[in-house]
């Protein structure tokens, strides 16, 4: 009787039925021992001779006890206490059943030999000869695996089992059967004893009752009884060995049935029912019976382990669901029947055993097959009718096992986020009768190939369809655009011409007024200095101008010229005419003097001649007579009618139009050049990003298109998945907003150097971006590499869909060039422009200061207002360098104070503005994806957005916060770090340096360093308005040489091209390394170079110290110190210097080194903050700069003393002296590197996209 016979319900009928089954089993087993082949013909009424009557008597006695008991339910409680002890017997039975089966096979083999008789060419096989084969198949009896309770009780020394290898087949049969019978008797006895059974005079019932009354293994009496029974079994086995020896002597005459008692006449046994159950070898190498659950070795869940159970003999009735569950008590789950390919099986899940799901109202089985690669699905489990008690709460679900399955994978959850998943490793059960792993892999390859082909075909069709639709749409749009363009061109042309006409009218009207009025009061000249013939000349005539040089600056000159202009020196009609000496006839009636004359043609439209006299024909050092700076003028009779003036207006309008068109053409060319340059720079920036990530991942093709099969190469050894033998890739499209999710895809080892793995995916027709992450398991709960929360993304080209633009609003208190104090204003403007150029909507909200440079604001106008609290805020809007900007002006005048910073109420003023900025978005129905706030001054936006606007349409808006300088407003910065979705600072190294700051550390997980950039339109040596000589990469050597000479000339320095010129442009503060700046000046001069310092100190003592130093430095013509702010001079220093020194103690980002490189000056810097992220040392950073995607570009040092500085500065000066050509190539390399906002803009967009993803997931 297997453990399945142990009752779990206390009904009298069930107990009686089980006793009857036990009696049948005992009788059948006895019959089998007597004659395995006689059961088909034996008379069931014949009693078995020699069969102990004790079993029958005991059964009758127990049955009587059962019928007379008064409390069957109490027997159940005792049964529960004894179940663990009885289980030990059942476990031993399992082993002996296996021995029994093998012994049967051996006996049958021996019987066959006897029936065939001896052969001529071989001797008959003896029974003794068969015995060793049986012995080889029998397990060594190892102590106490099946007797844990006895071993725990310290009785293992009494239970040394017999060596089964020494038994004959018949003895083994007898031994196994005896144990089976004994275990059945004990089980039935335990089942039958009621609570009210008398404790005296009942013999064995008393011992059984004591066993049932005790906890697991606690009753020594019961243990002793079991020990005695086992000892009897061992003795019987030893006796059998002796009888076998005797039997071998008379083997040929022996009855093949062997010894045994006759069957009772009232017993009928089916031989098929006595066959032992076959065994199954699980994937873990453990042998178990069919239907039993075996935990895989890797399953570590504390409650998921299984105990090997033996099946019920086939002659017993099927187990009820309640009995099945009792057999598997303590397990998390089991299957009935065993998992077999192509068949259904019922999964039983014990909710009470799960620490995670024990109280959950819903149990869902999430399953798949063959490592989650086949027919994944979910099924909701339902509660069974099995009674619940402590540790028991069975739920069930039916699952169809596909014929392709070789294993089943499972996790359990409650549909609300609670998972039972074997500590993240999932549950795995072996499926019998299914495919091999190799065969399934072949099917998967074929399936993938078929799916790939089908997908390719579908994608091709979809692409073709989309292209056809797009072609039609494009044609229609082109037609509409052409019509609109023609209409627009006509309208714009008319508007522009009208504008040109207005400009011409204004100009001619001014001329007409001057022609008619202004020349009536000409400046007075010395009497007898000049006159004309005729005195009142007319237009379209010739006039002679006579000039007397006597008593003038030209007195005694050998040659005299006049510089002639017209109509008040208007226009470009200026000319220099040489005068001739006049005759007496020419000067009749005029004072005697040194008269000179010249004939001048007066064209039409001239009403005044203007001239000065000079001794020099061209520009030079000659003498001038300009009538004491009033010049000389001659009135002309223009004789112009209204028609003439109208004609002049028309002619002037044509001039204006031509000039405008020329300017527009030039600007178009410049714009196209800038656009092309930025396109190239953006492509280079993207390629630099790819190169910087290639040690982790890259794709083929690098820029996939729709319909391509893109291959992703991934190297886990450089990520947190290092050491994973198998990596999985999963993802989606279009920033995770696509309807299709794909994966997990098992990545295969790639045929490349470096340990990359490869996965493939077909790009659908509507994809514009591929999104993916990597994991170490196909399960949902796995270890992921998701690029520190940003995920991996790959742009898709030629998509039928376009990337939807994001809406970003900056809230700031500075913005260049209209309200700039420091670098914050530059960043706000530059990042806004860069993001707009990527196609996104960007707006800026700024306080309306009274000190704003409104000349730099285009189209400024008032645009409504709103009430916030007791204050009314007026709203103005305009454009600043192309960025839409809103200005908020409170009617109480908080920002009409003549400055941006520096007042005691700065913090409350800016806090009030931050709240008003959010209220402005609310009242104008703006719902930006991102609100980006900057530094302490707009930090409150992050908290206010979270606390006050979560229930409004701004609830989906995410905040991003950037630290520009951590030295101010630490409390507000810490608050914004906490409330913002993402936080950044202005360089990766500075982010690392301040990561342990108390304001940053609690939120460091969402803190990213993104370096600042520079605006190439502002800092461009090709167009800089303050450079005397423009240059580019094509003529950098000549351009820098010319600007170097101009710088030396302006500052009065020696013009020596062979001396290296070092520039320093900085504020003179402790942060900038004052002691190192001073050392740089002296060291450069010591090395024979030239040095220019431009900067001022806010500290008067520091300023005075540098002024004293200047008196010493400027004793030589090679050193100059300009201790003030001079914007034009700073541009000239960047262009004219050979190198720029930036020895800062700390530098969040730094713009000086970026501007210097933009102008081709080599940086010499200290390795800190953004200086470390942008300057890569020629000798020491070759590997590091490759990770960033840049080239080496300068010289750097790490210490803070003069010796450390000298190490970098001396190498730079030596390179200039000793390797001039190489140094020039280094300057070119600096100029060509892209430190614009192209790359930072891409990095900011990644943050913005991730924030938007979180917002969508929270819906």
CSV table of N, CA and C in Angstrom, one decimal, residues 497 500-501 504 647-661:
chain,number,residue,atom,x,y,z
A,497,UNK,N,8.5,94.3,-52.0
A,497,UNK,CA,8.7,95.5,-52.9
A,497,UNK,C,8.1,96.8,-52.2
A,500,UNK,N,10.5,97.9,-49.8
A,500,UNK,CA,11.6,98.6,-50.5
A,500,UNK,C,11.2,100.0,-50.9
A,501,UNK,N,10.0,100.1,-51.4
A,501,UNK,CA,9.5,101.4,-51.8
A,501,UNK,C,9.4,102.4,-50.6
A,504,UNK,N,12.9,103.6,-49.9
A,504,UNK,CA,13.3,104.5,-50.9
A,504,UNK,C,12.6,105.9,-50.7
A,647,UNK,N,10.7,109.8,-59.9
A,647,UNK,CA,11.7,109.0,-60.6
A,647,UNK,C,12.8,108.6,-59.7
A,648,UNK,N,13.3,109.6,-58.9
A,648,UNK,CA,14.4,109.2,-58.0
A,648,UNK,C,13.9,108.2,-57.0
A,649,UNK,N,12.7,108.3,-56.5
A,649,UNK,CA,12.2,107.3,-55.6
A,649,UNK,C,12.2,105.9,-56.2
A,650,UNK,N,11.7,105.8,-57.5
A,650,UNK,CA,11.7,104.5,-58.2
A,650,UNK,C,13.1,104.0,-58.3
A,651,UNK,N,14.0,104.9,-58.7
A,651,UNK,CA,15.4,104.4,-58.9
A,651,UNK,C,16.0,103.9,-57.5
A,652,UNK,N,15.7,104.7,-56.5
A,652,UNK,CA,16.2,104.3,-55.2
A,652,UNK,C,15.6,103.0,-54.7
A,653,UNK,N,14.3,102.8,-55.0
A,653,UNK,CA,13.6,101.5,-54.7
A,653,UNK,C,14.3,100.3,-55.3
A,654,UNK,N,14.7,100.5,-56.6
A,654,UNK,CA,15.4,99.5,-57.3
A,654,UNK,C,16.8,99.2,-56.6
A,655,UNK,N,17.5,100.2,-56.2
A,655,UNK,CA,18.7,100.1,-55.5
A,655,UNK,C,18.5,99.3,-54.2
A,656,UNK,N,17.5,99.7,-53.5
A,656,UNK,CA,17.2,99.0,-52.2
A,656,UNK,C,16.9,97.5,-52.4
A,657,UNK,N,16.1,97.3,-53.5
A,657,UNK,CA,15.7,95.9,-53.8
A,657,UNK,C,17.0,95.1,-54.2
A,658,UNK,N,17.8,95.7,-55.0
A,658,UNK,CA,19.0,94.9,-55.4
A,658,UNK,C,19.9,94.7,-54.2
A,659,UNK,N,20.1,95.6,-53.3
A,659,UNK,CA,20.9,95.5,-52.1
A,659,UNK,C,20.3,94.4,-51.2
A,660,UNK,N,19.0,94.4,-51.1
A,660,UNK,CA,18.4,93.4,-50.2
A,660,UNK,C,18.5,92.0,-50.8
A,661,UNK,N,18.3,91.9,-52.1
A,661,UNK,CA,18.4,90.6,-52.7
A,661,UNK,C,19.9,90.1,-52.6
